[in-house]
mmCIF file of C-alpha atoms in Angstrom:
data_model
loop_
_atom_site.group_PDB
_atom_site.id
_atom_site.type_symbol
_atom_site.label_atom_id
_atom_site.label_comp_id
_atom_site.label_asym_id
_atom_site.label_seq_id
_atom_site.Cartn_x
_atom_site.Cartn_y
_atom_site.Cartn_z
ATOM 1 C CA GLN U 1335 14.457 8.893 -4.804
ATOM 2 C CA GLN U 1336 13.536 7.087 -1.689
ATOM 3 C CA LYS U 1337 14.333 3.325 -2.205
ATOM 4 C CA VAL U 1338 12.716 0.721 -0.122
ATOM 5 C CA GLN U 1339 14.079 -2.858 0.065
ATOM 6 C CA GLN U 1340 12.943 -5.796 1.868
ATOM 7 C CA SER U 1341 14.443 -9.194 2.746
ATOM 8 C CA PRO U 1342 14.266 -12.046 2.758
ATOM 9 C CA GLU U 1343 12.076 -12.516 -0.273
ATOM 10 C CA SER U 1344 10.488 -15.528 1.244
ATOM 11 C CA LEU U 1345 10.468 -16.994 4.947
ATOM 12 C CA THR U 1346 8.804 -20.293 6.223
ATOM 13 C CA VAL U 1347 8.723 -20.621 9.802
ATOM 14 C CA SER U 1348 6.762 -22.993 12.141
ATOM 15 C CA GLU U 1349 3.716 -22.164 14.104
ATOM 16 C CA GLY U 1350 4.998 -20.100 17.378
ATOM 17 C CA ALA U 1351 8.552 -19.531 16.183
ATOM 18 C CA MET U 1352 9.279 -15.655 16.216
ATOM 19 C CA ALA U 1353 9.370 -14.493 12.649
ATOM 20 C CA SER U 1354 11.823 -11.723 11.581
ATOM 21 C CA LEU U 1355 11.467 -9.457 8.700
ATOM 22 C CA ASN U 1356 13.863 -6.673 7.278
ATOM 23 C CA CYS U 1357 13.363 -3.406 5.619
ATOM 24 C CA THR U 1358 16.043 -0.834 4.530
ATOM 25 C CA PHE U 1359 15.429 2.644 3.386
ATOM 26 C CA SER U 1360 17.689 4.950 1.574
ATOM 27 C CA ASP U 1361 16.572 8.510 2.717
ATOM 28 C CA ARG U 1362 17.430 8.891 6.725
ATOM 29 C CA SER U 1363 15.153 11.919 6.723
ATOM 30 C CA SER U 1364 12.292 9.521 6.407
ATOM 31 C CA ASP U 1365 9.876 9.778 9.285
ATOM 32 C CA ASN U 1366 6.924 7.446 8.885
ATOM 33 C CA PHE U 1367 7.344 3.757 8.455
ATOM 34 C CA ARG U 1368 4.583 0.996 8.266
ATOM 35 C CA TRP U 1369 4.231 -2.573 7.868
ATOM 36 C CA TYR U 1370 1.265 -3.893 6.045
ATOM 37 C CA ARG U 1371 0.410 -7.544 5.132
ATOM 38 C CA GLN U 1372 -1.679 -8.846 2.352
ATOM 39 C CA HIS U 1373 -3.455 -12.102 2.155
ATOM 40 C CA SER U 1374 -3.846 -13.704 -1.063
ATOM 41 C CA GLY U 1375 -6.482 -11.780 -3.197
ATOM 42 C CA LYS U 1376 -6.950 -9.142 -0.299
ATOM 43 C CA GLY U 1377 -6.115 -5.164 0.216
ATOM 44 C CA LEU U 1378 -3.580 -4.580 2.488
ATOM 45 C CA GLU U 1379 -4.022 -4.440 6.147
ATOM 46 C CA VAL U 1380 -1.980 -1.953 8.248
ATOM 47 C CA LEU U 1381 -0.175 -3.845 11.202
ATOM 48 C CA VAL U 1382 1.936 -1.216 12.966
ATOM 49 C CA SER U 1383 3.170 2.502 12.166
ATOM 50 C CA ILE U 1384 6.218 3.738 13.768
ATOM 51 C CA PHE U 1385 7.642 7.626 13.648
ATOM 52 C CA SER U 1386 10.647 7.510 15.885
ATOM 53 C CA ASP U 1387 13.659 5.394 16.707
ATOM 54 C CA GLY U 1388 13.042 2.297 19.234
ATOM 55 C CA GLU U 1389 10.061 -0.206 19.271
ATOM 56 C CA LYS U 1390 6.446 -0.131 18.751
ATOM 57 C CA GLU U 1391 4.339 -2.839 19.529
ATOM 58 C CA GLU U 1392 0.511 -3.607 18.516
ATOM 59 C CA GLY U 1393 -0.650 -6.995 19.369
ATOM 60 C CA SER U 1394 1.793 -9.833 18.518
ATOM 61 C CA PHE U 1395 3.767 -7.327 16.008
ATOM 62 C CA THR U 1396 6.582 -5.186 16.677
ATOM 63 C CA ALA U 1397 8.352 -2.610 14.668
ATOM 64 C CA HIS U 1398 11.745 -1.743 15.604
ATOM 65 C CA LEU U 1399 13.192 1.225 13.729
ATOM 66 C CA ASN U 1400 16.745 2.208 13.636
ATOM 67 C CA ARG U 1401 17.313 5.398 11.743
ATOM 68 C CA ALA U 1402 20.902 5.425 11.857
ATOM 69 C CA SER U 1403 21.184 2.097 10.134
ATOM 70 C CA LEU U 1404 18.358 2.683 7.849
ATOM 71 C CA HIS U 1405 16.506 -0.284 8.800
ATOM 72 C CA VAL U 1406 12.981 -0.924 10.281
ATOM 73 C CA PHE U 1407 12.301 -4.605 11.484
ATOM 74 C CA LEU U 1408 9.169 -6.407 11.996
ATOM 75 C CA HIS U 1409 9.163 -9.189 14.574
ATOM 76 C CA ILE U 1410 5.964 -11.416 14.887
ATOM 77 C CA ARG U 1411 5.636 -13.134 18.293
ATOM 78 C CA GLU U 1412 4.075 -16.706 18.040
ATOM 79 C CA PRO U 1413 2.927 -16.637 14.504
ATOM 80 C CA GLN U 1414 0.247 -18.935 13.335
ATOM 81 C CA PRO U 1415 -0.637 -20.285 9.754
ATOM 82 C CA SER U 1416 -2.995 -17.594 9.571
ATOM 83 C CA ASP U 1417 -0.383 -15.166 9.707
ATOM 84 C CA SER U 1418 0.780 -16.442 6.240
ATOM 85 C CA ALA U 1419 0.827 -13.743 3.809
ATOM 86 C CA LEU U 1420 2.882 -10.752 1.975
ATOM 87 C CA TYR U 1421 4.566 -8.663 4.147
ATOM 88 C CA LEU U 1422 4.926 -4.973 3.162
ATOM 89 C CA CYS U 1423 7.063 -2.461 4.366
ATOM 90 C CA ALA U 1424 6.087 1.160 3.418
ATOM 91 C CA VAL U 1425 7.950 4.578 3.994
ATOM 92 C CA SER U 1426 6.978 8.294 3.474
ATOM 93 C CA MET U 1427 8.078 11.564 4.469
ATOM 94 C CA VAL U 1428 5.331 13.504 6.103
ATOM 95 C CA SER U 1429 7.220 16.957 4.947
ATOM 96 C CA GLY U 1430 7.476 15.584 1.507
ATOM 97 C CA SER U 1431 5.165 14.087 -0.674
ATOM 98 C CA TRP U 1432 3.036 11.728 1.508
ATOM 99 C CA GLN U 1433 3.448 9.007 -0.846
ATOM 100 C CA LEU U 1434 4.122 5.937 0.429
ATOM 101 C CA ILE U 1435 7.254 3.956 -0.945
ATOM 102 C CA PHE U 1436 6.669 0.172 -0.839
ATOM 103 C CA GLY U 1437 9.074 -2.623 -0.592
ATOM 104 C CA SER U 1438 8.437 -5.560 -2.612
ATOM 105 C CA GLY U 1439 7.433 -7.824 0.079
ATOM 106 C CA THR U 1440 8.387 -10.594 2.193
ATOM 107 C CA GLN U 1441 6.313 -13.686 1.832
ATOM 108 C CA LEU U 1442 5.666 -15.425 4.855
ATOM 109 C CA THR U 1443 4.458 -19.023 5.362
ATOM 110 C CA VAL U 1444 3.698 -20.424 9.041
ATOM 111 C CA MET U 1445 3.681 -24.066 9.092
ATOM 112 C CA PRO U 1446 1.373 -25.897 11.279
ATOM 113 C CA ASN C 1272 -13.348 -6.586 6.455
ATOM 114 C CA SER C 1273 -12.155 -3.341 4.482
ATOM 115 C CA LYS C 1274 -14.207 -0.418 4.673
ATOM 116 C CA VAL C 1275 -12.841 0.748 1.333
ATOM 117 C CA ILE C 1276 -15.234 -0.632 -1.165
ATOM 118 C CA GLN C 1277 -13.550 -1.030 -4.701
ATOM 119 C CA THR C 1278 -15.294 -2.332 -7.522
ATOM 120 C CA PRO C 1279 -15.230 -3.990 -9.632
ATOM 121 C CA ARG C 1280 -12.832 -6.796 -8.442
ATOM 122 C CA TYR C 1281 -11.706 -8.078 -11.741
ATOM 123 C CA LEU C 1282 -11.546 -6.276 -14.784
ATOM 124 C CA VAL C 1283 -10.504 -7.825 -18.305
ATOM 125 C CA LYS C 1284 -9.981 -5.220 -21.033
ATOM 126 C CA GLY C 1285 -8.368 -5.551 -24.528
ATOM 127 C CA GLN C 1286 -5.796 -3.303 -25.435
ATOM 128 C CA GLY C 1287 -6.976 0.072 -26.568
ATOM 129 C CA GLN C 1288 -10.035 -0.313 -24.446
ATOM 130 C CA LYS C 1289 -11.114 2.074 -21.643
ATOM 131 C CA ALA C 1290 -10.723 0.642 -18.185
ATOM 132 C CA LYS C 1291 -12.839 2.170 -15.314
ATOM 133 C CA MET C 1292 -12.505 1.251 -11.631
ATOM 134 C CA ARG C 1293 -14.141 2.803 -8.644
ATOM 135 C CA CYS C 1294 -13.625 3.355 -5.138
ATOM 136 C CA ILE C 1295 -15.520 4.260 -2.157
ATOM 137 C CA PRO C 1296 -13.515 5.728 0.490
ATOM 138 C CA GLU C 1297 -14.138 5.092 4.183
ATOM 139 C CA LYS C 1298 -16.996 7.299 5.473
ATOM 140 C CA GLY C 1299 -15.395 10.666 6.854
ATOM 141 C CA HIS C 1300 -11.996 10.044 5.032
ATOM 142 C CA PRO C 1301 -11.571 13.059 2.549
ATOM 143 C CA VAL C 1302 -8.101 11.812 1.252
ATOM 144 C CA VAL C 1303 -7.937 9.291 -1.167
ATOM 145 C CA PHE C 1304 -4.756 7.456 -2.674
ATOM 146 C CA TRP C 1305 -4.364 5.129 -5.767
ATOM 147 C CA TYR C 1306 -1.567 2.648 -6.083
ATOM 148 C CA GLN C 1307 -0.741 0.185 -8.899
ATOM 149 C CA GLN C 1308 0.876 -3.137 -7.657
ATOM 150 C CA ASN C 1309 2.495 -5.281 -10.280
ATOM 151 C CA LYS C 1310 2.783 -8.859 -10.397
ATOM 152 C CA ASN C 1311 6.444 -8.358 -8.972
ATOM 153 C CA ASN C 1312 4.777 -6.598 -5.912
ATOM 154 C CA GLU C 1313 5.911 -3.264 -7.099
ATOM 155 C CA PHE C 1314 3.900 -0.581 -5.761
ATOM 156 C CA LYS C 1315 3.453 2.752 -7.992
ATOM 157 C CA PHE C 1316 1.908 5.672 -6.506
ATOM 158 C CA LEU C 1317 -0.701 7.357 -9.183
ATOM 159 C CA ILE C 1318 -2.630 9.972 -7.704
ATOM 160 C CA ASN C 1319 -4.077 11.310 -4.306
ATOM 161 C CA PHE C 1320 -7.146 13.320 -3.544
ATOM 162 C CA GLN C 1321 -8.105 15.775 -0.631
ATOM 163 C CA ASN C 1322 -11.735 16.204 -0.868
ATOM 164 C CA GLN C 1323 -12.386 16.843 -4.694
ATOM 165 C CA GLU C 1324 -9.018 18.186 -5.353
ATOM 166 C CA VAL C 1325 -6.037 16.249 -6.868
ATOM 167 C CA LEU C 1326 -2.969 16.786 -4.507
ATOM 168 C CA GLN C 1327 -0.390 15.186 -7.065
ATOM 169 C CA GLN C 1328 -0.209 12.408 -9.560
ATOM 170 C CA ILE C 1329 2.598 11.105 -11.530
ATOM 171 C CA ASP C 1330 3.155 12.076 -15.187
ATOM 172 C CA MET C 1331 1.915 8.481 -16.752
ATOM 173 C CA THR C 1332 -1.533 9.319 -14.627
ATOM 174 C CA GLU C 1333 -1.947 12.844 -16.120
ATOM 175 C CA LYS C 1334 -1.456 11.676 -19.607
ATOM 176 C CA ARG C 1335 -3.127 8.372 -19.701
ATOM 177 C CA PHE C 1336 -5.878 8.138 -16.801
ATOM 178 C CA SER C 1337 -8.609 10.287 -16.109
ATOM 179 C CA ALA C 1338 -9.304 10.214 -12.190
ATOM 180 C CA GLU C 1339 -12.006 12.164 -10.102
ATOM 181 C CA CYS C 1340 -13.495 11.917 -6.687
ATOM 182 C CA PRO C 1341 -16.681 14.010 -6.557
ATOM 183 C CA SER C 1342 -18.640 14.732 -3.678
ATOM 184 C CA ASN C 1343 -21.480 12.071 -2.797
ATOM 185 C CA SER C 1344 -20.143 9.639 -5.575
ATOM 186 C CA PRO C 1345 -17.341 6.942 -5.813
ATOM 187 C CA CYS C 1346 -13.962 8.026 -6.622
ATOM 188 C CA SER C 1347 -12.901 6.520 -10.089
ATOM 189 C CA LEU C 1348 -9.705 5.673 -11.829
ATOM 190 C CA GLU C 1349 -9.967 5.043 -15.957
ATOM 191 C CA ILE C 1350 -7.324 4.131 -18.025
ATOM 192 C CA GLN C 1351 -7.997 5.787 -21.461
ATOM 193 C CA SER C 1352 -6.551 3.353 -23.818
ATOM 194 C CA SER C 1353 -5.233 0.011 -22.000
ATOM 195 C CA GLU C 1354 -1.922 -1.328 -22.559
ATOM 196 C CA ALA C 1355 -0.605 -4.806 -21.726
ATOM 197 C CA GLY C 1356 1.763 -3.262 -19.121
ATOM 198 C CA ASP C 1357 -1.296 -1.695 -17.072
ATOM 199 C CA SER C 1358 -2.247 -5.405 -15.734
ATOM 200 C CA ALA C 1359 -2.204 -5.052 -12.225
ATOM 201 C CA LEU C 1360 -3.683 -4.529 -8.951
ATOM 202 C CA TYR C 1361 -5.110 -1.163 -8.509
ATOM 203 C CA LEU C 1362 -5.489 -0.626 -4.764
ATOM 204 C CA CYS C 1363 -7.316 2.422 -3.417
ATOM 205 C CA ALA C 1364 -6.756 3.885 0.084
ATOM 206 C CA SER C 1365 -8.410 6.505 2.206
ATOM 207 C CA SER C 1366 -7.210 8.477 5.366
ATOM 208 C CA ARG C 1367 -8.706 11.111 7.784
ATOM 209 C CA ASP C 1368 -5.957 13.580 6.641
ATOM 210 C CA ILE C 1369 -2.950 13.851 4.311
ATOM 211 C CA SER C 1370 -0.425 12.860 6.787
ATOM 212 C CA ASN C 1371 -2.112 9.274 6.104
ATOM 213 C CA GLU C 1372 -1.031 7.937 9.669
ATOM 214 C CA ARG C 1373 -3.702 5.535 9.455
ATOM 215 C CA LEU C 1374 -4.320 4.544 5.496
ATOM 216 C CA PHE C 1375 -7.026 1.835 5.101
ATOM 217 C CA PHE C 1376 -6.819 -0.083 1.864
ATOM 218 C CA GLY C 1377 -9.600 -1.475 -0.355
ATOM 219 C CA HIS C 1378 -9.117 -5.287 -1.850
ATOM 220 C CA GLY C 1379 -8.412 -3.979 -5.236
ATOM 221 C CA THR C 1380 -9.541 -4.146 -8.636
ATOM 222 C CA LYS C 1381 -7.440 -6.800 -10.790
ATOM 223 C CA LEU C 1382 -6.947 -5.503 -14.170
ATOM 224 C CA SER C 1383 -6.093 -7.835 -16.864
ATOM 225 C CA VAL C 1384 -5.325 -6.303 -20.442
ATOM 226 C CA LEU C 1385 -5.281 -8.931 -23.189
#
């Protein structure tokens, strides 16, 4: 059973300072990784999807996947207060059930 | 703005009552997923559809929920007899294909079971 864990649970950064979020997964055969964010009272917004080791950039969001170490990171460049939200990592196996397994999130607060 | 429309935004039910929520997937998206997000931000996959057919569902959904995605009508998820533990945010998501490379979520229906 795939397990997805995120750290830290909460993170506070100053506006403009890089924010780094960590996600670990348990199944090395996973091949589909996404980062979402959820503003309070809203649905999930996909930020970046990554399918192979290395980096993928989407705007101010960069995902870094290292399958060997079972980590996928999200780096947020120059975050703004409007980026304050719950950030969720989700992992699925395309060859499996297509279900997304979510971590429990990192609550990011960006201080002005 | 989400193109996946979920109604109602909030739903309050008593224990034992039915609770029904609806989802209109994004136009042209035949694949629909339902997830449950509890207050601890734990997500549970409930069921998914491709066109009108159920692809997968967990035991809980099969036993206690009624779900459908009829053509030309909103998808729906209904709890037949609500329990306190069902209080959660129910998220609907749609995608162009089952690989769900681009999976778009609605804002959710927040269910409170008193």
